[in-house]
Amino acid sequence: MYQDVNTRFNVYFNGTLSYEEGLTNILKTNKEDYSSIIPMYPISHHSNASGATSNMDRTIEKCRKAIKLHSIKVKPEKDYKKANLPEYKLFYNQEEFNPALKQAWLLLGMSEFHKADFLGSVGTFNYIARHYATDKNMIATCQLWVVRAYGEMGWIYEAEQVLSKIKQDDLKQSNVGLFASVNADLLLKKHQYVEAIPFLELALSKESDKDMRQRFSYLLAQLYQKNGNSKSAYDGFTKVIKMNPPFEMEFYARINRTQLDVGNITNVRKELKKMLKNGNNKDYLDQIYFALGNTYLHRADTANAIENYKLSVEKSTRKGIDKGVTLITLGDIYYQKRNYVLAQPCYDEAGKIISNEDEDYGRVTRRGEMLSELVTQNDIVVLQDSLQRLSLLSDTKRLEVVNKIIAKLIADEKTAAEVALKESQTNNNAIDGDLANMPPIGMNTLGGTGEWYFYNPDLMRTGQSEFQKKWGRRKLEDNWRRTNKATSLFAEEPAVDSNTNVAQNDTTKASTGKKEVVNDNKTPEFYLRQIPGTPAQISKSNADIATALFSMGQIYKDKIQDYPMAKRTFEEFIRRFGSDERVPDAYFQLYLMEIKNENQTEANVYRNMLVTQFPGSKYYKILSQPDYTARIEKMYREQDSIYSVTYKAYNDNDFNAVFEHVAFIHKNYPLSTLMPKFLFLNALSIGKKDTPENFKTALDSLVSNYPQSDVSAMAKDILALIKQGKEAKTGTTSGSLLAKRDENTKSEINEISPQQFSSEKQGKHRIMLICNDSLSSMNRLQYNVASFNFSRFMIKDFDLIINKMDSAQYALSVTNLESYDEAQWYLNSINSDETISSLLNKMNARKVIISESNYALIRTGFNLNDYLAFMTGTNGKPQKVQEVAIKITKKSESKPANEVKNNEVAQNTTKPEELKPENKISKPVEQPVAKQEVKTEPKTTEKPVTTASTQVPKQPEV
């Protein structure tokens, strides 16, 4: 058959070559993380599709050309001798009689899939399944590709539903490998690694492509290793090495294999050290040291493990996920050993490297934030203790220590400069080598996302981490640089910002006679001036140490939950600062920890200290009672309900009830953990009923007594507004946020003016072709109009959407028309086409031009008859829709000049493209649309014409 041979060895052959070249480019573009479970296919890293876009576009073009030029729709002369044979019936009832086009259609969908147009490929494969409804193997094959597309989009439930409907008996033997690989891929995406192994083994046995066999083999060995099957994993990695894979895959296979051979640890370390000497591994030394560290960690030799992990971090040149894994492992070791100061930088740096999709991301970032707070306080203690020790030395000894510090600083800076210079030279060489492949300025280099470079979430996370490292966690507010807003807020004199103008400082120093401040950290004066010498300076230093120690105890107890370290810290605070006003708080924290550890004896010791040594504290009233334990338990049971009642009273403007509830809590439960919230409601109630001075005093008391509470931050904001001259609004509250929102919503509804149709002819319009015929007839009409569009308009795109107008009528909408005039011109164009015009007359279709704004109204509060009555200018019974449409159409027969020009250019310079009615699917499934892009209709209460399970009738011949 001429068409078959011409399709197979001409157009389809060229498309296949382009497709295979695109797959190769995807593989080359792929940058895999072999240290974690790799995906089945490189396209699962969707950014890789950018490397094959041009190849896949060419394949799509060839497939469409083959379908358009070589399709055979005419049925052959019927052989009545075979008419009753089932095989002949299937053959004669099919829509396409060129057997080569089956593969062309499949190649079209596969190309869209590997272009990362997963939604588009779903529409294509669904159409193919309907187009070849008599070929069970073709239907099952398309369903498998739909499962893959759903899996890549993350629609796991939908993928499972489609997969469950596939009948394996319908698949030919050649598609068994595809079936196995699709199952394995879906199970891997669900992290069901054990269940994926048998499917992956079958897929590997059926795979013929060399690169994919290597990939599947490596992945299978990884799954064996993850599931504890060391023997199979060792054999699997050995098999990968013998397959001569890419260097990086072979390297990681060797690394993983050495870590499996735990029986003879000496040989493992010997092989790893041999790999260190291989020059080909110079960029992978970090992974070799990491593997060495693992061998020591398996034998509980944490000292040598830490040493090798440090070398791994130091030798890392790629700064990728491998370094992040090493840092997390090293941080975990320090964390378990309670060396939090060394663990913090590991977690902090790792949090900047790993992505938020990593399973360790939440744990690592949370620990990094907690430990950053701890290290900040610890640094204060260490620094102030060091400065106080220096203050006790003689001037000679003190200067000697400072000079050593300066010498070390200079040496460290010199080493850092040498390293930076070396890295800069390496980077310059790499840049020089890549200049030939550098994309033009302005070209998108972010995998086709079109986003600005600094929208990268990894960069944003890095910047956030750097900010918190320098400034801590700051609220978005004025004067955010101030550490203690409570004191600066009420200071009589304005605080001096750290960035005060240098000239002003110089003037101040000259006028006061003070010595000029030295900011050069390589001069002794820079360090000597920080050493406390006067009693006031020593007192200030001790106050800083006391605050930092108490904060460290709270972090250990409440955030890290390391009770032994918290106990040691609070006891150190009490030992060094026994006269501090927070000593009772420290004893109470020790008491709570012993209660939590069910150590009643030690808890009673701290209780007795609070009762006997601090009779005036807030803890005395409750702990001195014989039934104090029952009273505390009762407090935890009742405080939530009391707060709920108090909050409701505030919203109901019952401020006297608020005062009563707060007084009750003060009297009976002074240790309530909700006390800051009660005091905040109390202060707000004072602001509504009392003087501004009393309101400010209540807020000051809350901030002073509970500076770390979440409501204290709001109290500080209110105080800042008061400081700026704002006054509290007395009277009633606005109620709860929900009530306020309901009130605003009702107000907005009442203010909405009645909606009216518009006679505006500019802006987006659509043409509706309305008929009382069946959905099958509407599909026929859609198909013919789409064919007309594809053959006539190469530049301008029109969307075709089928909607159900009511219980009896369907409408085919032609959208994306720029104005009323363009809609008229388009309507005249389809009227001039004999096929469409004849079909419209046969279907008794009615034609209506309507703007998108008016269309939105007829889908909500109005109907089509209302619109037609508006257009005819009558308030009575509207004319027949068809008559009105004809009247509208005859208003203008002219074609816009710009459209004439564009159309002529398109017809003269552009080759026609093949029509492919795609069923673009989204959640929930919408109408099939005859166009490359889908425009969804506004949501209505009407049921969609088709669903995912609806079989669309066969398409008519063109």
Coordinates of C-alpha atoms in Angstrom, one line a residue, residues 12-232:
Y12 CA 7.3 8.7 10.4
F13 CA 10.9 7.6 10.0
N14 CA 12.2 11.2 10.2
G15 CA 9.9 11.9 13.2
T16 CA 11.3 8.8 15.0
L17 CA 14.9 9.9 14.4
S18 CA 14.1 13.3 16.0
Y19 CA 12.3 11.6 18.9
E20 CA 15.2 9.3 19.7
E21 CA 17.6 12.2 19.5
G22 CA 15.4 14.1 21.9
L23 CA 15.5 11.2 24.4
T24 CA 19.3 11.2 24.1
N25 CA 19.4 15.0 24.8
I26 CA 17.1 14.4 27.9
L27 CA 19.6 11.9 29.2
K28 CA 22.5 14.3 28.6
T29 CA 20.7 17.1 30.3
N30 CA 19.9 15.0 33.3
K31 CA 22.0 15.7 36.5
E32 CA 21.2 12.8 38.8
D33 CA 21.6 12.5 42.5
Y34 CA 22.9 8.9 42.7
S35 CA 23.3 9.1 46.5
S36 CA 19.5 8.8 46.8
I37 CA 16.9 6.6 45.1
I38 CA 16.9 7.7 41.5
P39 CA 13.6 7.9 39.5
M40 CA 12.7 5.4 36.8
Y41 CA 13.1 7.9 34.0
P42 CA 15.1 11.1 33.5
I43 CA 12.0 13.0 32.4
S44 CA 10.8 12.8 36.0
H45 CA 13.1 15.7 36.5
H46 CA 10.8 17.9 34.4
S47 CA 13.4 20.5 33.8
N48 CA 15.2 18.0 31.6
A49 CA 12.5 18.4 29.0
S50 CA 14.1 21.7 28.0
G51 CA 17.0 19.8 26.4
A52 CA 14.6 18.1 23.9
T53 CA 12.0 20.7 23.2
S54 CA 13.1 21.4 19.6
N55 CA 13.4 17.6 18.9
M56 CA 9.9 16.9 20.2
D57 CA 8.4 19.8 18.3
R58 CA 9.9 18.5 15.1
T59 CA 8.5 15.0 15.8
I60 CA 5.1 16.5 16.6
E61 CA 5.2 18.4 13.3
K62 CA 6.1 15.2 11.4
C63 CA 3.4 13.1 13.0
R64 CA 0.7 15.7 12.3
K65 CA 1.9 15.9 8.7
A66 CA 1.7 12.1 8.4
I67 CA -1.8 12.1 9.8
K68 CA -3.0 14.9 7.6
L69 CA -1.5 13.8 4.3
H70 CA -1.6 10.0 4.6
S71 CA -4.8 9.3 6.4
I72 CA -7.3 6.9 4.7
K73 CA -10.8 7.4 5.9
V74 CA -12.6 5.9 2.8
K75 CA -13.8 2.4 3.5
P76 CA -12.7 -0.3 1.0
E77 CA -15.3 -2.2 -1.1
K78 CA -17.1 -4.5 1.3
D79 CA -16.4 -8.2 0.9
Y80 CA -19.7 -9.8 1.6
K81 CA -18.2 -13.3 1.8
K82 CA -16.3 -12.2 5.0
A83 CA -19.0 -9.8 6.3
N84 CA -20.0 -12.1 9.2
L85 CA -16.5 -12.8 10.4
P86 CA -15.6 -11.0 13.6
E87 CA -12.1 -10.1 12.4
Y88 CA -13.5 -8.6 9.2
K89 CA -16.1 -6.7 11.1
L90 CA -13.5 -5.1 13.3
F91 CA -11.4 -4.2 10.2
Y92 CA -14.3 -2.8 8.3
N93 CA -15.7 -0.7 11.2
Q94 CA -12.4 1.0 12.0
E95 CA -12.0 4.7 11.3
E96 CA -8.5 4.6 9.9
F97 CA -7.3 2.2 7.1
N98 CA -3.6 3.3 7.0
P99 CA -1.9 0.9 9.5
A100 CA 1.2 3.1 9.7
L101 CA -0.7 5.9 11.4
K102 CA -1.2 3.9 14.6
Q103 CA 2.5 4.4 15.4
A104 CA 2.4 8.0 14.2
W105 CA -0.4 8.8 16.6
L106 CA 1.4 7.0 19.5
L107 CA 4.6 8.9 18.6
L108 CA 2.7 12.2 18.7
G109 CA 1.5 11.5 22.3
M110 CA 4.9 10.2 23.4
S111 CA 6.6 13.4 22.1
E112 CA 4.2 15.6 24.0
F113 CA 4.9 13.6 27.1
H114 CA 8.6 14.0 26.8
K115 CA 8.1 17.7 26.1
A116 CA 6.7 17.8 29.7
D117 CA 3.3 18.6 28.3
F118 CA 1.8 15.9 30.4
L119 CA -1.8 17.2 30.3
G120 CA -1.6 17.6 26.5
S121 CA -0.4 14.0 26.2
V122 CA -3.3 12.8 28.3
G123 CA -5.7 14.4 25.8
T124 CA -3.9 12.9 22.9
F125 CA -3.7 9.3 24.3
N126 CA -7.4 9.5 25.2
Y127 CA -8.3 10.5 21.7
I128 CA -6.2 7.7 20.2
A129 CA -7.9 5.2 22.4
R130 CA -11.3 6.4 21.0
H131 CA -10.0 6.6 17.5
Y132 CA -8.8 3.0 17.6
A133 CA -11.6 1.7 19.7
T134 CA -11.5 -1.7 18.1
D135 CA -7.8 -2.3 18.9
K136 CA -7.5 -3.5 22.5
N137 CA -3.7 -3.4 22.6
M138 CA -3.7 0.2 21.4
I139 CA -6.3 1.1 24.1
A140 CA -4.3 -0.5 26.8
T141 CA -1.0 1.1 25.6
C142 CA -2.6 4.5 25.6
Q143 CA -3.9 3.9 29.1
L144 CA -0.4 3.0 30.3
W145 CA 0.9 6.3 29.0
V146 CA -1.9 8.1 30.6
V147 CA -0.9 6.5 33.9
R148 CA 2.7 7.7 33.4
A149 CA 1.4 11.3 32.7
Y150 CA -0.8 11.3 35.7
G151 CA 2.1 10.1 37.8
E152 CA 4.4 12.9 36.6
M153 CA 1.7 15.4 37.4
G154 CA 1.3 14.0 40.9
W155 CA -2.2 12.7 40.3
I156 CA -1.5 9.4 42.0
Y157 CA -5.1 8.6 42.7
E158 CA -6.2 9.1 39.1
A159 CA -3.2 7.1 37.9
E160 CA -4.2 4.2 40.1
Q161 CA -7.8 4.3 38.9
V162 CA -6.7 4.1 35.2
L163 CA -4.2 1.4 36.0
S164 CA -6.8 -0.7 37.7
K165 CA -8.9 -0.8 34.6
I166 CA -6.2 -2.1 32.2
K167 CA -6.6 -5.7 31.2
Q168 CA -3.2 -7.4 30.9
D169 CA -4.7 -9.9 28.4
D170 CA -5.3 -7.0 26.0
L171 CA -1.6 -6.2 25.8
K172 CA 0.7 -7.8 23.3
Q173 CA 3.9 -9.5 24.4
S174 CA 5.9 -6.5 23.2
N175 CA 4.2 -4.2 25.7
V176 CA 4.8 -6.3 28.8
G177 CA 7.9 -4.4 29.6
L178 CA 6.0 -1.1 29.4
F179 CA 3.3 -2.5 31.7
A180 CA 5.9 -3.5 34.3
S181 CA 7.8 -0.3 34.1
V182 CA 4.7 1.8 34.5
N183 CA 3.7 -0.2 37.6
A184 CA 7.2 0.1 39.1
D185 CA 7.3 3.9 38.4
L186 CA 4.0 4.5 40.1
L187 CA 5.0 2.4 43.1
L188 CA 8.3 4.3 43.4
K189 CA 6.4 7.6 43.4
K190 CA 4.4 6.2 46.3
H191 CA 7.6 5.2 48.1
Q192 CA 6.5 1.5 48.1
Y193 CA 10.0 0.2 47.4
V194 CA 9.5 -3.4 48.3
E195 CA 6.4 -3.8 46.1
A196 CA 8.2 -2.1 43.2
I197 CA 11.1 -4.6 43.1
P198 CA 9.3 -7.5 41.1
F199 CA 7.9 -5.0 38.5
L200 CA 11.3 -3.4 38.1
E201 CA 13.0 -6.9 37.7
L202 CA 10.5 -7.7 34.9
A203 CA 10.9 -4.3 33.3
L204 CA 14.7 -4.8 33.3
S205 CA 14.4 -8.2 31.7
K206 CA 12.3 -6.7 28.8
E207 CA 14.3 -3.5 28.3
S208 CA 16.5 -3.4 25.2
D209 CA 18.0 0.1 25.4
K210 CA 21.5 0.1 26.8
D211 CA 21.2 3.3 28.8
M212 CA 17.9 2.4 30.4
R213 CA 19.2 -1.1 31.3
Q214 CA 22.0 0.5 33.2
R215 CA 19.6 2.9 34.9
F216 CA 17.2 0.1 35.8
S217 CA 20.0 -2.1 37.1
Y218 CA 21.4 0.7 39.4
L219 CA 17.9 1.5 40.7
L220 CA 17.2 -2.2 41.4
A221 CA 20.5 -2.4 43.4
Q222 CA 19.5 0.7 45.3
L223 CA 16.1 -0.9 46.2
Y224 CA 17.9 -4.1 47.4
Q225 CA 20.2 -2.0 49.5
K226 CA 17.3 0.0 51.0
N227 CA 15.4 -3.1 51.9
G228 CA 18.4 -4.8 53.6
N229 CA 19.2 -7.4 51.0
S230 CA 22.9 -6.8 51.0
K231 CA 23.9 -9.8 48.9
S232 CA 21.5 -8.9 46.0

